[in-house]
Amino acid sequence: MEVYKTLAEIPQDELFTGGHGGCRGCGAALAVRQAMKALGPRTIINIPASCMATIGGSGLTTAWMVPFYHSLFECAPAVASGIRAALDIQGIKDVNVVSWAGDAGTADIGFQALTGAAERQENIIHVCYDNETYMNTGGQAGSVTPYQAVTPDTPTGKPTPRKDMLAIMAAHRPAYLATASVAYPLDLIQKFQKAKAIQGFRYIHILAPCFRGWGIREDQTVQLARMAVECGLWQLYEEVDGRRRVTVIPERRIPVREYLKLQGRFKNIDEATVAALQAEADRRFREVQS
Amino acid sequence: MRLLLNGNEAAAHAARLARVEVLASYPITPAAPVMEKITQFIAEGTMRCNFVRVESDHSAMAAALGATMAGARSFLITNSQGLAYMSEVLYHTSGLRQPVVMAVVNRALAAPHSRFPEHGDVVAQETSGWIQIFCENNQEVLDSIIQAFRLGEDEQVRLPVMVNYEGYIQSHTRETVDMPEQEKIDAFLPLVRRPVLDVDNPLAVNTVTGPELYMDYKYHQDAALQRAGTLLGEISEAYGAVTGRNWGGAVTGYRLEDAEVVLVTMGSLVSTARIAVDALRAAGEKAGLLKIRLFRPFPAEAVREMLKPARAVVALDKNIVYGAGGALGRELRAALYGFTNVPVYSYILGLGGRDVGVEDLTAIYRQVNEGLAAGKFPALYQWYGL
């Protein structure tokens, strides 16, 4: 399988173009722009209710150069299943069918259709772009919002830990599963290239910070996405046949505290939690080294 | 070829004859056997169709919509709770003008929980923008599903269609059904692909739409729905020319010529009412019947025309719009208002599978006659058979 070895090899053509409606420093728009470099023009994408569903198309204008359908919140993987069934019966084999949802459209309201499509091993790619909150409606907490994060509806901090969507999706035994980060474009694009070359259900979970929700500056999106990897709270890996391979081992390691303290949403976090997160990050780094 | 088929089997054969390419369905009683029959056809190789084994009715509608948007002829079945659950996707399907066809095996909505027939489930979706056809027997189920594809896919319409028949009364009762030859149906219903999701012609579908455009989309959607009302008559005639069976268009009359009191209903009750009208005629009464085949769009103009000579109209509704009456009773009053002063008697009956027989309809007829003789203004609606 051919994958780009350097950033210079990545095509200059944009399939998610400038002029979209995202904020400056939007992690979600970055994720799409990068992924489309790998997916290419023979891709049909459907996106349920989310920032991404509106950023790329409004009124009679669109930033998408591929067929794009703004579908309903609960059912993007089901829509993708139907599209695939229709392409198959017509003998169209060279088109990527993608459901691209936020963390709510993946882990919460969209979870039923996702687990259904994953269990059926639908020949589709589901992408979760994860900003860890419901940003399209103002940043309320969802099931993958981290423990103690302050949001409009958890003003003193979220009382429960983040749901482990990757463990849940791994339990479906997808044909391909990967994590990615907008701070590591080559790694992200390579993963989409690999996913594209595999048949069956593929799941890619991208950490895509939202500066508003995270309480950071708009020029810090990529910095924070990188720091999440450097502190070990977000690990970049892929799984094929249940075997995990870490794809990026950061050149420098930073304490978890450094990542957290830049973010307004963690202003209430307690020391015990910081210590627990640090222990979790340390464990992950040890696993890679062993 | 004539076969003994229940309504569900008739629906499955119709999907096979219509060369449905994608079936996306979730099992729900009493509609599930349609899905089982089609998956059996697929397994036998008598039908070339992809079955999407979804985990819910919401996803069933979403998958059928996705498949149609990608250019395949798609079909699904549901009813009752499943129909209510897929409601928001129904609006997407009609708003995006996608000609999905769905068999709805009508069943009461909970609570209290019921597995038995009435029209409340589909009446609840009256504003969904779907064409809604009602069938009185299993032959009409088969014929209407085939016609529904041609109607929905017509370039002037491009809308989804629900074909309704009742749980158990129709879904599980066998009748003789004539099976048209495949070649005849192929000629009647050619496959024309109009994918909106096409990598060779990329479009952005369902982008956020502001006040400057939204209402215009809705105007065109409503105009297309109205066109479907006229077109159903032409399509039924064309189908009649091919198969010898013309079920009429949106609305048909029975013994209306000099009818003074006209029963109006839809679904399986039409057959019962036809026998009741014959019995009343034999007893010297001037009874007539109006069969509503198309509930959406409601054929108001045809109804006005056909009910002109009537002295009283009796709406028989197997549904209740709480606090407002029966859906047919309401539609009839709206259609007739300003054109005639004929009184509309509105009856709610047969809910949740409660039996309605010929004797019930003749009893209602006599109640109406007494009311007429007394010169009393009819109630907004009344319940029958409690």
mmCIF file of C-alpha atoms in Angstrom, chain A residues 91-262:
data_model
loop_
_atom_site.group_PDB
_atom_site.id
_atom_site.type_symbol
_atom_site.label_atom_id
_atom_site.label_comp_id
_atom_site.label_asym_id
_atom_site.label_seq_id
_atom_site.Cartn_x
_atom_site.Cartn_y
_atom_site.Cartn_z
ATOM 1 C CA GLY A 91 -21.461 -2.126 -9.417
ATOM 2 C CA ILE A 92 -19.719 1.094 -8.310
ATOM 3 C CA LYS A 93 -16.694 -0.119 -6.365
ATOM 4 C CA ASP A 94 -14.182 2.742 -6.258
ATOM 5 C CA VAL A 95 -16.041 5.224 -4.060
ATOM 6 C CA ASN A 96 -15.276 5.832 -0.376
ATOM 7 C CA VAL A 97 -18.431 6.120 1.705
ATOM 8 C CA VAL A 98 -17.834 8.161 4.840
ATOM 9 C CA SER A 99 -19.956 9.120 7.812
ATOM 10 C CA TRP A 100 -18.193 11.975 9.560
ATOM 11 C CA ALA A 101 -19.602 12.914 12.952
ATOM 12 C CA GLY A 102 -18.631 14.900 15.993
ATOM 13 C CA ASP A 103 -18.341 13.303 19.405
ATOM 14 C CA ALA A 104 -22.105 13.613 20.014
ATOM 15 C CA GLY A 105 -23.028 12.181 16.621
ATOM 16 C CA THR A 106 -20.627 9.339 17.392
ATOM 17 C CA ALA A 107 -20.685 8.578 21.102
ATOM 18 C CA ASP A 108 -24.050 9.913 22.244
ATOM 19 C CA ILE A 109 -27.119 10.513 20.083
ATOM 20 C CA GLY A 110 -25.461 8.835 17.085
ATOM 21 C CA PHE A 111 -24.202 5.793 18.950
ATOM 22 C CA GLN A 112 -27.049 3.413 18.107
ATOM 23 C CA ALA A 113 -26.624 3.706 14.346
ATOM 24 C CA LEU A 114 -22.841 3.545 14.767
ATOM 25 C CA THR A 115 -22.827 0.334 16.773
ATOM 26 C CA GLY A 116 -25.331 -1.134 14.306
ATOM 27 C CA ALA A 117 -23.191 -0.332 11.285
ATOM 28 C CA ALA A 118 -20.027 -1.525 13.049
ATOM 29 C CA GLU A 119 -21.619 -4.845 14.036
ATOM 30 C CA ARG A 120 -22.761 -5.393 10.453
ATOM 31 C CA GLN A 121 -19.189 -4.665 9.352
ATOM 32 C CA GLU A 122 -20.502 -2.189 6.807
ATOM 33 C CA ASN A 123 -17.977 -1.266 4.171
ATOM 34 C CA ILE A 124 -17.809 2.365 5.270
ATOM 35 C CA ILE A 125 -15.438 4.711 7.113
ATOM 36 C CA HIS A 126 -16.811 6.371 10.235
ATOM 37 C CA VAL A 127 -14.859 9.341 11.502
ATOM 38 C CA CYS A 128 -15.298 10.946 14.883
ATOM 39 C CA TYR A 129 -13.868 14.435 15.097
ATOM 40 C CA ASP A 130 -13.680 14.900 18.801
ATOM 41 C CA ASN A 131 -13.621 18.308 20.452
ATOM 42 C CA GLU A 132 -14.885 16.788 23.692
ATOM 43 C CA THR A 133 -17.999 18.973 23.930
ATOM 44 C CA TYR A 134 -21.242 19.812 22.109
ATOM 45 C CA MET A 135 -19.742 22.858 20.441
ATOM 46 C CA ASN A 136 -22.443 23.360 17.821
ATOM 47 C CA THR A 137 -24.926 24.332 20.518
ATOM 48 C CA GLY A 138 -22.599 26.209 22.825
ATOM 49 C CA GLY A 139 -20.274 23.716 24.430
ATOM 50 C CA GLN A 140 -22.421 21.597 26.741
ATOM 51 C CA ALA A 141 -20.928 18.436 28.228
ATOM 52 C CA GLY A 142 -21.279 15.090 26.457
ATOM 53 C CA SER A 143 -20.201 11.579 27.274
ATOM 54 C CA VAL A 144 -16.624 12.063 26.039
ATOM 55 C CA THR A 145 -16.146 15.386 27.832
ATOM 56 C CA PRO A 146 -13.285 14.875 30.313
ATOM 57 C CA TYR A 147 -13.736 14.549 34.047
ATOM 58 C CA GLN A 148 -13.980 17.926 35.821
ATOM 59 C CA ALA A 149 -14.116 19.958 32.583
ATOM 60 C CA VAL A 150 -16.143 23.117 33.060
ATOM 61 C CA THR A 151 -18.883 23.543 30.447
ATOM 62 C CA PRO A 152 -22.096 25.625 30.331
ATOM 63 C CA ASP A 153 -24.061 22.743 31.842
ATOM 64 C CA THR A 154 -21.330 21.470 34.165
ATOM 65 C CA PRO A 155 -20.348 24.853 35.635
ATOM 66 C CA THR A 156 -18.445 23.266 38.518
ATOM 67 C CA GLY A 157 -16.823 20.594 36.355
ATOM 68 C CA LYS A 158 -18.130 17.380 34.787
ATOM 69 C CA PRO A 159 -18.798 14.885 37.567
ATOM 70 C CA THR A 160 -18.063 11.709 35.565
ATOM 71 C CA PRO A 161 -15.073 10.526 33.525
ATOM 72 C CA ARG A 162 -14.852 10.493 29.740
ATOM 73 C CA LYS A 163 -16.449 7.484 28.011
ATOM 74 C CA ASP A 164 -13.820 5.286 26.360
ATOM 75 C CA MET A 165 -15.163 5.250 22.789
ATOM 76 C CA LEU A 166 -12.022 3.651 21.400
ATOM 77 C CA ALA A 167 -12.377 0.631 23.679
ATOM 78 C CA ILE A 168 -16.045 0.384 22.714
ATOM 79 C CA MET A 169 -15.289 0.572 19.011
ATOM 80 C CA ALA A 170 -12.363 -1.843 19.308
ATOM 81 C CA ALA A 171 -14.802 -4.318 20.859
ATOM 82 C CA HIS A 172 -16.707 -4.280 17.535
ATOM 83 C CA ARG A 173 -13.543 -5.667 15.865
ATOM 84 C CA PRO A 174 -13.493 -3.186 12.990
ATOM 85 C CA ALA A 175 -11.362 -3.867 9.927
ATOM 86 C CA TYR A 176 -9.329 -0.797 10.819
ATOM 87 C CA LEU A 177 -9.293 1.469 13.837
ATOM 88 C CA ALA A 178 -7.066 4.472 14.406
ATOM 89 C CA THR A 179 -6.661 7.600 16.464
ATOM 90 C CA ALA A 180 -5.352 10.794 14.931
ATOM 91 C CA SER A 181 -4.669 14.412 15.785
ATOM 92 C CA VAL A 182 -4.835 17.558 13.695
ATOM 93 C CA ALA A 183 -1.351 18.411 14.993
ATOM 94 C CA TYR A 184 0.126 15.424 13.121
ATOM 95 C CA PRO A 185 -1.165 15.837 9.541
ATOM 96 C CA LEU A 186 1.146 13.292 7.911
ATOM 97 C CA ASP A 187 0.146 10.635 10.435
ATOM 98 C CA LEU A 188 -3.536 11.526 9.978
ATOM 99 C CA ILE A 189 -3.340 11.436 6.188
ATOM 100 C CA GLN A 190 -1.442 8.137 6.188
ATOM 101 C CA LYS A 191 -4.151 6.592 8.344
ATOM 102 C CA PHE A 192 -6.868 7.684 5.922
ATOM 103 C CA GLN A 193 -4.814 6.264 3.056
ATOM 104 C CA LYS A 194 -4.594 2.936 4.871
ATOM 105 C CA ALA A 195 -8.279 2.963 5.799
ATOM 106 C CA LYS A 196 -9.223 3.718 2.206
ATOM 107 C CA ALA A 197 -7.328 0.649 0.987
ATOM 108 C CA ILE A 198 -9.103 -1.727 3.401
ATOM 109 C CA GLN A 199 -12.590 -3.200 2.929
ATOM 110 C CA GLY A 200 -15.029 -3.378 5.822
ATOM 111 C CA PHE A 201 -15.899 -1.170 8.743
ATOM 112 C CA ARG A 202 -13.219 1.396 9.528
ATOM 113 C CA TYR A 203 -13.191 3.799 12.463
ATOM 114 C CA ILE A 204 -10.936 6.831 12.840
ATOM 115 C CA HIS A 205 -11.126 9.041 15.928
ATOM 116 C CA ILE A 206 -9.489 12.447 15.566
ATOM 117 C CA LEU A 207 -8.695 14.788 18.419
ATOM 118 C CA ALA A 208 -9.742 18.157 16.977
ATOM 119 C CA PRO A 209 -9.660 20.892 19.638
ATOM 120 C CA CYS A 210 -12.174 23.712 19.650
ATOM 121 C CA PHE A 211 -10.592 26.859 21.034
ATOM 122 C CA ARG A 212 -13.899 28.193 22.294
ATOM 123 C CA GLY A 213 -14.882 25.060 24.144
ATOM 124 C CA TRP A 214 -11.445 24.500 25.555
ATOM 125 C CA GLY A 215 -10.884 28.053 26.750
ATOM 126 C CA ILE A 216 -7.729 28.600 24.719
ATOM 127 C CA ARG A 217 -6.712 31.183 22.101
ATOM 128 C CA GLU A 218 -7.664 30.507 18.481
ATOM 129 C CA ASP A 219 -3.986 30.224 17.510
ATOM 130 C CA GLN A 220 -3.463 27.457 20.089
ATOM 131 C CA THR A 221 -5.551 24.704 18.440
ATOM 132 C CA VAL A 222 -2.636 22.851 16.901
ATOM 133 C CA GLN A 223 -0.404 23.502 19.917
ATOM 134 C CA LEU A 224 -2.924 21.904 22.280
ATOM 135 C CA ALA A 225 -3.620 19.013 19.908
ATOM 136 C CA ARG A 226 0.134 18.335 19.930
ATOM 137 C CA MET A 227 0.473 18.757 23.694
ATOM 138 C CA ALA A 228 -2.287 16.177 24.220
ATOM 139 C CA VAL A 229 -0.021 13.651 22.495
ATOM 140 C CA GLU A 230 3.137 14.898 24.177
ATOM 141 C CA CYS A 231 1.640 14.558 27.643
ATOM 142 C CA GLY A 232 0.305 11.106 26.823
ATOM 143 C CA LEU A 233 -3.430 11.737 27.324
ATOM 144 C CA TRP A 234 -3.993 11.243 23.581
ATOM 145 C CA GLN A 235 -2.066 8.417 21.994
ATOM 146 C CA LEU A 236 -1.676 8.039 18.241
ATOM 147 C CA TYR A 237 -2.106 4.436 17.172
ATOM 148 C CA GLU A 238 -3.827 2.098 14.740
ATOM 149 C CA GLU A 239 -5.306 -1.363 15.146
ATOM 150 C CA VAL A 240 -5.621 -4.040 12.496
ATOM 151 C CA ASP A 241 -6.866 -7.513 13.499
ATOM 152 C CA GLY A 242 -6.883 -6.325 17.105
ATOM 153 C CA ARG A 243 -3.130 -5.631 17.080
ATOM 154 C CA ARG A 244 -2.227 -2.134 18.188
ATOM 155 C CA ARG A 245 0.696 -0.192 16.767
ATOM 156 C CA VAL A 246 1.618 3.210 18.144
ATOM 157 C CA THR A 247 2.332 5.420 15.139
ATOM 158 C CA VAL A 248 3.805 8.522 16.777
ATOM 159 C CA ILE A 249 6.081 8.554 19.780
ATOM 160 C CA PRO A 250 6.489 12.244 20.628
ATOM 161 C CA GLU A 251 10.006 13.619 20.586
ATOM 162 C CA ARG A 252 9.468 15.454 23.842
ATOM 163 C CA ARG A 253 7.345 14.488 26.796
ATOM 164 C CA ILE A 254 5.543 17.040 28.916
ATOM 165 C CA PRO A 255 3.716 16.736 32.226
ATOM 166 C CA VAL A 256 -0.061 16.407 32.023
ATOM 167 C CA ARG A 257 -0.329 19.499 34.215
ATOM 168 C CA GLU A 258 1.246 21.650 31.488
ATOM 169 C CA TYR A 259 -1.423 20.556 28.982
ATOM 170 C CA LEU A 260 -4.274 21.129 31.427
ATOM 171 C CA LYS A 261 -3.194 24.495 32.794
ATOM 172 C CA LEU A 262 -3.420 26.223 29.392
#
